[in-house]
mmCIF file of C-alpha atoms in Angstrom:
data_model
loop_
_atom_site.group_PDB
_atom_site.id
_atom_site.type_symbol
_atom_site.label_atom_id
_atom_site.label_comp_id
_atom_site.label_asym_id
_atom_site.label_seq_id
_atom_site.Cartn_x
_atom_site.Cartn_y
_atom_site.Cartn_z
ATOM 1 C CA UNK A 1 4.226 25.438 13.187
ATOM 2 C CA UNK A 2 5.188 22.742 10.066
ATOM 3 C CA UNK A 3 2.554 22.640 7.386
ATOM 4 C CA UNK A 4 1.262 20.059 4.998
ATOM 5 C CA UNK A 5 -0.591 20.593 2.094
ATOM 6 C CA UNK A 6 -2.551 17.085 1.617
ATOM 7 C CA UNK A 7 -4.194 16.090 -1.592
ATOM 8 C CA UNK A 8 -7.525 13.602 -0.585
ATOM 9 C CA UNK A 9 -8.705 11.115 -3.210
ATOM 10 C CA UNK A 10 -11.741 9.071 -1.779
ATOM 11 C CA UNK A 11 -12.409 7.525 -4.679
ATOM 12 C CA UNK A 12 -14.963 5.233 -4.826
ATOM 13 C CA UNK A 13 -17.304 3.456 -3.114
ATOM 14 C CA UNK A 14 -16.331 3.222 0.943
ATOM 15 C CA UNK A 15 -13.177 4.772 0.195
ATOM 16 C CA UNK A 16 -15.037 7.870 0.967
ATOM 17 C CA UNK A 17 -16.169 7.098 4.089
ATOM 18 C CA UNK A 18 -12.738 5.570 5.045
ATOM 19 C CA UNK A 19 -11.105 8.788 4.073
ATOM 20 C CA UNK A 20 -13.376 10.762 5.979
ATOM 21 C CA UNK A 21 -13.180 8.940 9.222
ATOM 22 C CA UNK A 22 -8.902 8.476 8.827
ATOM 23 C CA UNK A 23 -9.028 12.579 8.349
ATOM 24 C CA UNK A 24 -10.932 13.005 11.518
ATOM 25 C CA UNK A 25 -7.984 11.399 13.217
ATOM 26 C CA UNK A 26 -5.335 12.959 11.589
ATOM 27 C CA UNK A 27 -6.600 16.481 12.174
ATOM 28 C CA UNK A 28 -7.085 15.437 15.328
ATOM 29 C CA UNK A 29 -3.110 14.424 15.792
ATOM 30 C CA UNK A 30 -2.552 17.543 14.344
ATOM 31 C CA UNK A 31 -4.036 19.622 16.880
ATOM 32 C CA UNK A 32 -2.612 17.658 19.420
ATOM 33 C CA UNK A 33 1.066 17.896 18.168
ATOM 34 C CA UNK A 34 1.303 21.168 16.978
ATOM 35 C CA UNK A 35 1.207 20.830 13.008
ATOM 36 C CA UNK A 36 -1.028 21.980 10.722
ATOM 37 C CA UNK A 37 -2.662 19.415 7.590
ATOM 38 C CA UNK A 38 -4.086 21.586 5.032
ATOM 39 C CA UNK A 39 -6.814 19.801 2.785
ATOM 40 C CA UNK A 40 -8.211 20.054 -0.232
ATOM 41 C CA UNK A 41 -10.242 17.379 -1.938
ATOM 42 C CA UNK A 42 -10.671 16.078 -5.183
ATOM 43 C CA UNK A 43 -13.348 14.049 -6.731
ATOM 44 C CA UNK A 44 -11.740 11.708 -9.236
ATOM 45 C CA UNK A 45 -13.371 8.392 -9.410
ATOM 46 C CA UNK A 46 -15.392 6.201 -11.512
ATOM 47 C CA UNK A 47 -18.515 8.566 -11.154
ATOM 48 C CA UNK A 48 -15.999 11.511 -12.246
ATOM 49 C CA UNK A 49 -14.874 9.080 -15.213
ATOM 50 C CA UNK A 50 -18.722 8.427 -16.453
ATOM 51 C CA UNK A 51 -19.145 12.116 -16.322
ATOM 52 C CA UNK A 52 -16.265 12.818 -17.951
ATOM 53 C CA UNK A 53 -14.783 10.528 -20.083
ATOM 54 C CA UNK A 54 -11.342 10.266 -17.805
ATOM 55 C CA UNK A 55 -10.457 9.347 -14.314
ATOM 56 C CA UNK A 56 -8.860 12.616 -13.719
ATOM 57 C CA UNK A 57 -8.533 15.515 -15.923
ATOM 58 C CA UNK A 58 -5.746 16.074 -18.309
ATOM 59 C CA UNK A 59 -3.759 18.211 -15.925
ATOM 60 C CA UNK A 60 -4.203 15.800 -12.349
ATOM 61 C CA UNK A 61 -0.682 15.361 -11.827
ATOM 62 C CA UNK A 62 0.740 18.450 -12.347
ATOM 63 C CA UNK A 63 -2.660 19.570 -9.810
ATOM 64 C CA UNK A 64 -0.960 17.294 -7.444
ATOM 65 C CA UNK A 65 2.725 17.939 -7.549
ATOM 66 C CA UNK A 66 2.348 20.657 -5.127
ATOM 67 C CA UNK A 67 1.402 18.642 -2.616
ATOM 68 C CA UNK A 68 3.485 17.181 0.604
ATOM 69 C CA UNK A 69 1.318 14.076 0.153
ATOM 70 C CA UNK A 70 -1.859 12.525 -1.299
ATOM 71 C CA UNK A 71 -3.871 10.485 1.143
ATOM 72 C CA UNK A 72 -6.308 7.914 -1.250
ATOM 73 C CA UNK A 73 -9.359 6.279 -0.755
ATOM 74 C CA UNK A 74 -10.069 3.489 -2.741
ATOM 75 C CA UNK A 75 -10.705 2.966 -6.626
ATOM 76 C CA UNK A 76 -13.170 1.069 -8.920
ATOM 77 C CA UNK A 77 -16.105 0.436 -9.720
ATOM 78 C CA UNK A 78 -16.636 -2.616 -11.950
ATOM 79 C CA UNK A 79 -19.867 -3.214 -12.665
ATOM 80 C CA UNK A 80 -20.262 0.719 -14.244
ATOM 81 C CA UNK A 81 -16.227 1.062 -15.089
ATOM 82 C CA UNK A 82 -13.770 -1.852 -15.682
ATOM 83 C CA UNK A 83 -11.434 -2.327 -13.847
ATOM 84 C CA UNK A 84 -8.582 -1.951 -16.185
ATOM 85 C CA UNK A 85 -9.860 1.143 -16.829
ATOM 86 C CA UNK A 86 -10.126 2.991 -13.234
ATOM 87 C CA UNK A 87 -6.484 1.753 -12.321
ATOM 88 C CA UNK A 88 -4.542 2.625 -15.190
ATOM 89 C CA UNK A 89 -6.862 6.043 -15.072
ATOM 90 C CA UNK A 90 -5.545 6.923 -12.022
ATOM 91 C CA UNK A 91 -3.445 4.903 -9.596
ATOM 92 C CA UNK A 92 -1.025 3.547 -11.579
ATOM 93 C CA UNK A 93 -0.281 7.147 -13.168
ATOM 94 C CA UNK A 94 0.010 8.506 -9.870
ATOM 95 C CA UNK A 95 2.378 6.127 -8.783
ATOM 96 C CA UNK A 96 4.657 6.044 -11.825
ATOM 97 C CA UNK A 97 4.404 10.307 -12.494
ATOM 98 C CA UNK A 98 6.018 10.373 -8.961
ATOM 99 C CA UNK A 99 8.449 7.609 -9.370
ATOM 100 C CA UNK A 100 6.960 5.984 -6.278
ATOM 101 C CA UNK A 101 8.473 2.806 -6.468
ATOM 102 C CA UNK A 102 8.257 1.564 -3.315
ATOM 103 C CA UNK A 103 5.157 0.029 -1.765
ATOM 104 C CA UNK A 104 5.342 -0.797 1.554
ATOM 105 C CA UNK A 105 2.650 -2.767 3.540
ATOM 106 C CA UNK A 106 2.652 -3.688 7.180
ATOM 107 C CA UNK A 107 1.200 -7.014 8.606
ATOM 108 C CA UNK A 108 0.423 -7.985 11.966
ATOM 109 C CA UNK A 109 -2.415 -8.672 14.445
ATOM 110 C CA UNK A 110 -3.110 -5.718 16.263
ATOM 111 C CA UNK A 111 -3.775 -6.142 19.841
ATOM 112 C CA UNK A 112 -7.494 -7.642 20.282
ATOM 113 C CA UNK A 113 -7.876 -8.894 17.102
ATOM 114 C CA UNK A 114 -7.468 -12.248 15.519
ATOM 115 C CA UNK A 115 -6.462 -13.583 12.101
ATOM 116 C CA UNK A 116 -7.517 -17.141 10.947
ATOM 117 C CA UNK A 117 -4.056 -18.898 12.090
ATOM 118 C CA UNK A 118 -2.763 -20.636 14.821
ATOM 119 C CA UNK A 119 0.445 -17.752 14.531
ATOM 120 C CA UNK A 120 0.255 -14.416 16.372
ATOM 121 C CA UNK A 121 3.505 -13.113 16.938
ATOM 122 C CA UNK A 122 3.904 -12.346 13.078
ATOM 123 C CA UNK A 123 5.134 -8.390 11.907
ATOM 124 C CA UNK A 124 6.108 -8.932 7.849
ATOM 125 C CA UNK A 125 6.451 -5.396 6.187
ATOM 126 C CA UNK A 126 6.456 -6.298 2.632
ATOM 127 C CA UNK A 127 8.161 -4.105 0.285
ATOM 128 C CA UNK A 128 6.976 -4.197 -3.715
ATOM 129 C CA UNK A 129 8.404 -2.869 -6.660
ATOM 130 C CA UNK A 130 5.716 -0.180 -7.758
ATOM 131 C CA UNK A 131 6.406 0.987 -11.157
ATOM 132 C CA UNK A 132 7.703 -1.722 -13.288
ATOM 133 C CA UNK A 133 7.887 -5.311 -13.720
ATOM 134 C CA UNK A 134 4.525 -7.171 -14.476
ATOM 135 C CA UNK A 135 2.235 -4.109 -14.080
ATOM 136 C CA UNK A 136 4.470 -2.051 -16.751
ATOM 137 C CA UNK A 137 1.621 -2.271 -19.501
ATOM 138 C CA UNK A 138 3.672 -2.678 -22.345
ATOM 139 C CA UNK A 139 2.200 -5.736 -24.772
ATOM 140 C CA UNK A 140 -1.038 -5.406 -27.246
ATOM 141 C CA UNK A 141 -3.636 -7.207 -28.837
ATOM 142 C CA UNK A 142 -3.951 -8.204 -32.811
ATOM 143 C CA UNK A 143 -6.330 -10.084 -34.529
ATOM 144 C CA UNK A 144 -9.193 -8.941 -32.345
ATOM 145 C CA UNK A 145 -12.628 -10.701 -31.726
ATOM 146 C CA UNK A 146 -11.131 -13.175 -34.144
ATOM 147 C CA UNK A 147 -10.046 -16.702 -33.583
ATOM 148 C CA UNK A 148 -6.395 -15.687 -34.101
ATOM 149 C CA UNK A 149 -6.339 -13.102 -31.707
ATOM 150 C CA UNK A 150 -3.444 -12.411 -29.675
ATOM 151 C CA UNK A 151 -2.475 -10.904 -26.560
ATOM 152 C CA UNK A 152 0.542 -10.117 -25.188
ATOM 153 C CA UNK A 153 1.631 -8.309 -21.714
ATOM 154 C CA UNK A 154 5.521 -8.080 -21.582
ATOM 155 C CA UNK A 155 7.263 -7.557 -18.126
ATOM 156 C CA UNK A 156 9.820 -4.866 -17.838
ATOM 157 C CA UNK A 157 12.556 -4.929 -15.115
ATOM 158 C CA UNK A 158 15.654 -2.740 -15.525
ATOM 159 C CA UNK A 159 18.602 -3.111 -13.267
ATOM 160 C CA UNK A 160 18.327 0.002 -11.929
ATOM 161 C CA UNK A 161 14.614 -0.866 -10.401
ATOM 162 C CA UNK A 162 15.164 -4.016 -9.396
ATOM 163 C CA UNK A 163 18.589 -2.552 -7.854
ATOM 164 C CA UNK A 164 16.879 0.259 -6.208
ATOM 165 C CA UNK A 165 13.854 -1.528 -4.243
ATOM 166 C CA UNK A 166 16.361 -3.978 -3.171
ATOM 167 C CA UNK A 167 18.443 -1.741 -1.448
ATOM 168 C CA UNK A 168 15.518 0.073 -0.211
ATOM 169 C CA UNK A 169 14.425 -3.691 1.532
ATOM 170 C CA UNK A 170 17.875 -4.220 2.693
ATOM 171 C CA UNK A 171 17.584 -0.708 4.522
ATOM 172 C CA UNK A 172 14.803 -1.784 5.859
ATOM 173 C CA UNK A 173 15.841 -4.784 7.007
ATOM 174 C CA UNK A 174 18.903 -3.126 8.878
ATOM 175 C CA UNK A 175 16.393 -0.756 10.620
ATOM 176 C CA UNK A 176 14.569 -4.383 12.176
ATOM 177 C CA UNK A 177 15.806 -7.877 12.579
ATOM 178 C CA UNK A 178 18.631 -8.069 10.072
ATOM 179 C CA UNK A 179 16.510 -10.560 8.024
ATOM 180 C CA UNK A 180 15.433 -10.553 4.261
ATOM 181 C CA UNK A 181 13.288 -12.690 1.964
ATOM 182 C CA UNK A 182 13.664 -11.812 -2.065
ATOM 183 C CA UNK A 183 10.619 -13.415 -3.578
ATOM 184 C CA UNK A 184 11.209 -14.784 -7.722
ATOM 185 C CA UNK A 185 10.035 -17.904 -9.574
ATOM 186 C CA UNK A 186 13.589 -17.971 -11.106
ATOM 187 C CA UNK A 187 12.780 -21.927 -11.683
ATOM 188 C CA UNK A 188 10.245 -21.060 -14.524
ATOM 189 C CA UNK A 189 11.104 -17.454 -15.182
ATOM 190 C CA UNK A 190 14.345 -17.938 -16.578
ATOM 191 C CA UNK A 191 14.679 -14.406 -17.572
ATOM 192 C CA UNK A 192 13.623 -11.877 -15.403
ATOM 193 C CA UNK A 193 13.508 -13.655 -12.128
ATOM 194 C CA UNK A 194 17.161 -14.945 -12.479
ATOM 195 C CA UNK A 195 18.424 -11.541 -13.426
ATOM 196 C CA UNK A 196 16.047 -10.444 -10.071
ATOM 197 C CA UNK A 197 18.206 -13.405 -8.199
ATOM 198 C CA UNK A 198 21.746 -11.789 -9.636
ATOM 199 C CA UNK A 199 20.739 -8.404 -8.955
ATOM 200 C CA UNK A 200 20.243 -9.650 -5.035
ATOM 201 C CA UNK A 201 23.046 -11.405 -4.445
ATOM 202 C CA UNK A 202 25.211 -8.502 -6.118
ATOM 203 C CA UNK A 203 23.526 -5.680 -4.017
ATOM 204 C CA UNK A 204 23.322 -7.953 -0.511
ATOM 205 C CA UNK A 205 27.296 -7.816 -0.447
ATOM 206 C CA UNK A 206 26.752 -4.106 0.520
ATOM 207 C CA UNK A 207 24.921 -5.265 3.445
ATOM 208 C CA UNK A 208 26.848 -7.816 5.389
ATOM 209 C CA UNK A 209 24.675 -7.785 8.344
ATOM 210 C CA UNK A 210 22.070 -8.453 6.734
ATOM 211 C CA UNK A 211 20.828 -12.424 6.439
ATOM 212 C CA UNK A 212 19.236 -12.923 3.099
ATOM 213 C CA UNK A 213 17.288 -15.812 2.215
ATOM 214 C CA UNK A 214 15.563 -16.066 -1.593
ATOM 215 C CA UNK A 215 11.663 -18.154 -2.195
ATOM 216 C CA UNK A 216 9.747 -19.172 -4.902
ATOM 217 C CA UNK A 217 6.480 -17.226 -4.901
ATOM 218 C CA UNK A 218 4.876 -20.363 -4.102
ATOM 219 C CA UNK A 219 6.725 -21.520 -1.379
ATOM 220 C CA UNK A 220 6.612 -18.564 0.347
ATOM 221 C CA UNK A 221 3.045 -18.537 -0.102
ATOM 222 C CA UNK A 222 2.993 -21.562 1.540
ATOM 223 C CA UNK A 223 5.448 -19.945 4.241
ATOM 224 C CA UNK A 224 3.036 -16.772 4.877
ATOM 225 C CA UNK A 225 0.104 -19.592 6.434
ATOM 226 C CA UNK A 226 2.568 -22.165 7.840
ATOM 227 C CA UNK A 227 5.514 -20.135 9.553
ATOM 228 C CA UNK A 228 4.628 -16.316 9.609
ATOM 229 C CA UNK A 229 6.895 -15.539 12.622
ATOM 230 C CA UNK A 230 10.015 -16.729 10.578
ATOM 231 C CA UNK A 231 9.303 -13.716 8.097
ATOM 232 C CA UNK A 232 9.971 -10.075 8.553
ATOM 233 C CA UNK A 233 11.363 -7.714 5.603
ATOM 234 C CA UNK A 234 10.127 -9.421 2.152
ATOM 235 C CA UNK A 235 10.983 -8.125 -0.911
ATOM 236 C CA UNK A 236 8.808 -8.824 -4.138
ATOM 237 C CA UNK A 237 8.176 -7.343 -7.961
ATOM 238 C CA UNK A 238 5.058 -5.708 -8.426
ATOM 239 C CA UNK A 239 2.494 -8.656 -9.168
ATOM 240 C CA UNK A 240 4.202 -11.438 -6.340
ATOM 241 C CA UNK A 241 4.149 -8.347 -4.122
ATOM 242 C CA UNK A 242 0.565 -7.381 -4.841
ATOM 243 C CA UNK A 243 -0.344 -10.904 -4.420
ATOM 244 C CA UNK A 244 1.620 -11.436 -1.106
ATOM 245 C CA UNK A 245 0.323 -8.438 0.509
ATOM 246 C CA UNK A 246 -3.170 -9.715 0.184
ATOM 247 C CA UNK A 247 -2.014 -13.169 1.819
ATOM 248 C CA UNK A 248 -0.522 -11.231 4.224
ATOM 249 C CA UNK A 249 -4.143 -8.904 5.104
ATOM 250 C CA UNK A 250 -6.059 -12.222 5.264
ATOM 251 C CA UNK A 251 -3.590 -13.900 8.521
ATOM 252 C CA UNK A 252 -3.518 -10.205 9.961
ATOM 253 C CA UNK A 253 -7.673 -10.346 10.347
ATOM 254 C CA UNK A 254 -8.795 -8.628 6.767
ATOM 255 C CA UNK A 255 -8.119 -5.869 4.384
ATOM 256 C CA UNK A 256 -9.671 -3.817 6.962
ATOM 257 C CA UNK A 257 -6.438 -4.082 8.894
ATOM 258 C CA UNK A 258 -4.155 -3.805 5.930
ATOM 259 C CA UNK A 259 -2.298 -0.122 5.145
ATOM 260 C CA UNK A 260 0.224 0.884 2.610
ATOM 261 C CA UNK A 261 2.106 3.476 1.912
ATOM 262 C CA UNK A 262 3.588 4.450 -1.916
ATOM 263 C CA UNK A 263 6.918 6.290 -1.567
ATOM 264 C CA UNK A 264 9.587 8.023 -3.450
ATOM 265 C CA UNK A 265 12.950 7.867 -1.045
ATOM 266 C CA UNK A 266 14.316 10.908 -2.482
ATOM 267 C CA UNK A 267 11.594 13.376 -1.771
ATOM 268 C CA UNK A 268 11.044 16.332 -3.803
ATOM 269 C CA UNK A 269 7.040 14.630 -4.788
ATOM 270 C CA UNK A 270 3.794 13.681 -3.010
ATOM 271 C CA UNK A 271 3.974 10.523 -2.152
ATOM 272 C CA UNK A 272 0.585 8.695 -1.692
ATOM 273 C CA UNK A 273 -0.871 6.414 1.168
ATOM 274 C CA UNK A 274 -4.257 4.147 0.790
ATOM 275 C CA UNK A 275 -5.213 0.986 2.635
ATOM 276 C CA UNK A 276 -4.848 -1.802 0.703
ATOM 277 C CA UNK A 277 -8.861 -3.036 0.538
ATOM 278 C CA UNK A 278 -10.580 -1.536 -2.474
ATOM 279 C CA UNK A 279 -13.881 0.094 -2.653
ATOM 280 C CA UNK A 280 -16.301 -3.028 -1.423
ATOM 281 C CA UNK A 281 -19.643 -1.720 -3.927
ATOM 282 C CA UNK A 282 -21.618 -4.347 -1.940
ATOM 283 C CA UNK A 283 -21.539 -2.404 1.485
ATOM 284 C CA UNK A 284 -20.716 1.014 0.275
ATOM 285 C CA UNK A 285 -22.839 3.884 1.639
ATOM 286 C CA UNK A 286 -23.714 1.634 4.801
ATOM 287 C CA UNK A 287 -21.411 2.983 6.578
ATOM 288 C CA UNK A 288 -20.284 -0.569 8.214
ATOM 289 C CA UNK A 289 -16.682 -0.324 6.264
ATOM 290 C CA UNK A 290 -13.618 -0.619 8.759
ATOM 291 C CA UNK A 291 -11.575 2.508 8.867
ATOM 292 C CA UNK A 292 -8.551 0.906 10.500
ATOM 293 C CA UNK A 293 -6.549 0.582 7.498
ATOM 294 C CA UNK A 294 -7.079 3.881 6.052
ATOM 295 C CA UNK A 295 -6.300 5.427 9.845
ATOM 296 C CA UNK A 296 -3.329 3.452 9.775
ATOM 297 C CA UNK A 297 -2.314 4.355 6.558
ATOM 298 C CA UNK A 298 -2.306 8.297 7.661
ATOM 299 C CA UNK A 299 -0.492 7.378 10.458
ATOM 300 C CA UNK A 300 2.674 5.968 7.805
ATOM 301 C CA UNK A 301 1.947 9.202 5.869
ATOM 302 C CA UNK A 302 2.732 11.199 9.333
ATOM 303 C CA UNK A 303 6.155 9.438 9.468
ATOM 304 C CA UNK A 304 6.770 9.819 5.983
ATOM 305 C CA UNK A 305 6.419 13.493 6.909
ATOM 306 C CA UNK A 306 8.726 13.379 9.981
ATOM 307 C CA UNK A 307 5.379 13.494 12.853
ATOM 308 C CA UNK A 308 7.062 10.294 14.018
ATOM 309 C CA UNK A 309 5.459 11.195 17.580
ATOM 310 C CA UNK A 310 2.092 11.959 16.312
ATOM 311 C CA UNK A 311 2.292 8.505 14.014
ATOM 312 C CA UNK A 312 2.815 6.648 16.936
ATOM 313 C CA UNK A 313 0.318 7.904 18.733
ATOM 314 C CA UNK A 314 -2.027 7.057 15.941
ATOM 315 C CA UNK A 315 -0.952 3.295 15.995
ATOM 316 C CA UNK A 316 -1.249 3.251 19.878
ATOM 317 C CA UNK A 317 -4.711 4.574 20.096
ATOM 318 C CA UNK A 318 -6.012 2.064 16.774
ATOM 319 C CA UNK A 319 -4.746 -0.774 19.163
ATOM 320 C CA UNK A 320 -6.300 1.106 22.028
ATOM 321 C CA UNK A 321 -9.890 0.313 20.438
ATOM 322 C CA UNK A 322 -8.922 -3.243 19.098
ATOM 323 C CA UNK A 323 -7.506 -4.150 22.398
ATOM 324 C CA UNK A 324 -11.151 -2.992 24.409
ATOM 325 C CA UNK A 325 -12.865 -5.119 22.059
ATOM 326 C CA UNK A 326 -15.727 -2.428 22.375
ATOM 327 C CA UNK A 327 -15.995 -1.085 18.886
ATOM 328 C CA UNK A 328 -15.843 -3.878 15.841
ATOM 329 C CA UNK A 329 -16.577 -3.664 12.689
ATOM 330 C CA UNK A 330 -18.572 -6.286 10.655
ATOM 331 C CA UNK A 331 -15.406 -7.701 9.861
ATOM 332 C CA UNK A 332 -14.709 -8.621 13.011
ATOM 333 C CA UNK A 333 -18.279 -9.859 13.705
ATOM 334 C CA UNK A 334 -19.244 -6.367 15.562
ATOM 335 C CA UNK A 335 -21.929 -3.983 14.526
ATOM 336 C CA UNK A 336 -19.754 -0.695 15.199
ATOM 337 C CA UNK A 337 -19.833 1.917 11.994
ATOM 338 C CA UNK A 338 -17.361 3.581 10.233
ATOM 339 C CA UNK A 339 -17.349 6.603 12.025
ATOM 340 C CA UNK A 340 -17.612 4.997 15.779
ATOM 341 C CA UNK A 341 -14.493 3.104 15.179
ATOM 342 C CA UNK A 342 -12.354 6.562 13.981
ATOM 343 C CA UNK A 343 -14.473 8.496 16.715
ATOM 344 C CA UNK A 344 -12.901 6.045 19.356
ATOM 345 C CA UNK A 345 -9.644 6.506 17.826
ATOM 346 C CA UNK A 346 -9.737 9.645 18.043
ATOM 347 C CA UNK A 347 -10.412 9.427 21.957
ATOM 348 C CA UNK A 348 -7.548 7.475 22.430
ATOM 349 C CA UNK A 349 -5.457 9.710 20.892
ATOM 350 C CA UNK A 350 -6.573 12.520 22.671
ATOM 351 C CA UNK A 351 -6.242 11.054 26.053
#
């Protein structure tokens, strides 16, 4: 019997009560498949950070690095840590410690739900550049609290990341329809998104088969609303692809729909899996939060492991529930709690 050791983050907020109800599906999938997912849970959050000073302790990464994966719950907690804090605490030192440069986020309606546009036949899987680019934290302040103050946040892109998620999207894009959007604003970004256009049209000669079309951030903003179907493998730097990916939750029916995955390609590290929505303070400890996207994004952390059967099975019995229309969440205008919806899932599956 295959074993995973699985590092769980809740977090903060609902992203413990997400976590809880995507673990009793997974375990569940384990039993039925014949694998074993061996837990162990750690408390980092913004209540851990109050306590003591840091988001994690000194040593959290090397803690994790043992680990065949790290499933996350949400982070953040503004109004008692800001937010610039919790992230570069502890996601964003995850994801670069590990090299997990690729975040990949899936968008479609699932069977019974609805999204607020006309389109339905839509499947994007975004792909974002995770460790560099806008969100690379180099730049400073001077001159502070005076009226000459200065601030300055410098994006980094190097060849070889730009080069590397880009081949990663064109792999991707073999594996599906063949199509590909690379997402700059090369008209104002002289810089950095023209060297991101160069890079593209250097790397898509490897891929012949592959039909590659480049957008402005804007326009394909624009696209996401007005033509969804005519999108499926998009390829964006870390803030158009953080940005994009939230576009794309909102015409799939809400963050509660909306998984990710954070991967390195080589292996060799965890790699970490979260749904995109963050830890809602306003309805946390209700128990109302939808656990779809978390559930989902255990089932991409199955197929990162190789359960490909058991990750399907996972998607199939999420559009099980959607499709009966008997459990909602308040998202969807139902009254059904957190742990109905992954108890029904985990019915499905078991079937």
């Amino acid at each position: 019997m295959d074993e995973y050791r699985i590092a769980l983050i809740p977090g903060d907020g609902v992203g413990v009560e997400v976590t809880d109800g995507a673990w009793l599906v997974l375990e569940a999938a384990s039993e039925k498949f014949g694998f074993k997912l061996i837990s162990e849970r750690f408390d980092w959050s913004c209540e851990y950070y109050l306590k003591n000073g840091q988001m994690m302790p000194g040593n959290g990464i090397e803690l994790l690095r043992g680990f065949d994966s790290i499933l996350l719950g949400a982070v953040g907690w503004p109004a008692q840590v800001p937010d610039s804090v919790s992230l570069h605490g502890l996601l964003l030192p995850i994801r670069k410690a590990f090299d997990l440069y690729v975040n990949a986020r899936p968008h479609k309606i699932l069977k019974g739900t609805s999204g607020p546009l006309k389109a339905e036949k839509f499947d994007i899987l975004c792909i974002r550049e995770n460790t560099e680019g806008e969100y690379s934290g180099a730049g400073g302040r001077v001159h502070v609290g005076t009226r000459d103050e200065v601030a300055v946040e410098t994006s980094i892109f190097t060849r070889r990341g730009v080069e590397r998620i880009l081949r990663y999207g064109f792999e991707q894009a073999q594996k599906r329809s063949g199509r590909l959007a690379s997402v700059t604003k090369s008209n104002a970004q002289k810089h950095s998104m023209v060297f991101w256009d160069e890079v593209t049209d250097e790397v898509a000669g490897d891929y012949p088969d592959v039909d590659v079309k480049r957008y402005h951030i804007d326009a394909i903003a624009a696209r996401f609303v007005m033509q969804p179907e005519t999108l499926d493998v998009v390829v964006a730097s870390n803030l158009f692809g953080d940005i994009l990916t939230d576009l794309g939750a909102a015409i799939q029916g809400g963050l509660g729909f909306a998984a990710s995955a954070n991967v390195n390609p080589a292996g060799g590290v965890p790699s970490m899996f979260e749904p995109v929505h963050g830890s809602a303070p306003d309805i946390a400890g209700r128990g109302i939060a939808n656990p779809l996207a978390a559930i989902w994004s255990g089932a991409l952390m199955l197929d990162h492991l190789g359960e490909h059967v058991a990750a399907k099975a996972i998607l199939l019995a999420i559009e099980a529930v959607t499709s009966s229309g008997a459990l909602k969440g308040a998202d969807q205008g139902g009254n059904s709690t957190t742990q109905e919806i992954a108890a029904g899932v985990k019915r499905e599956l078991l079937r």
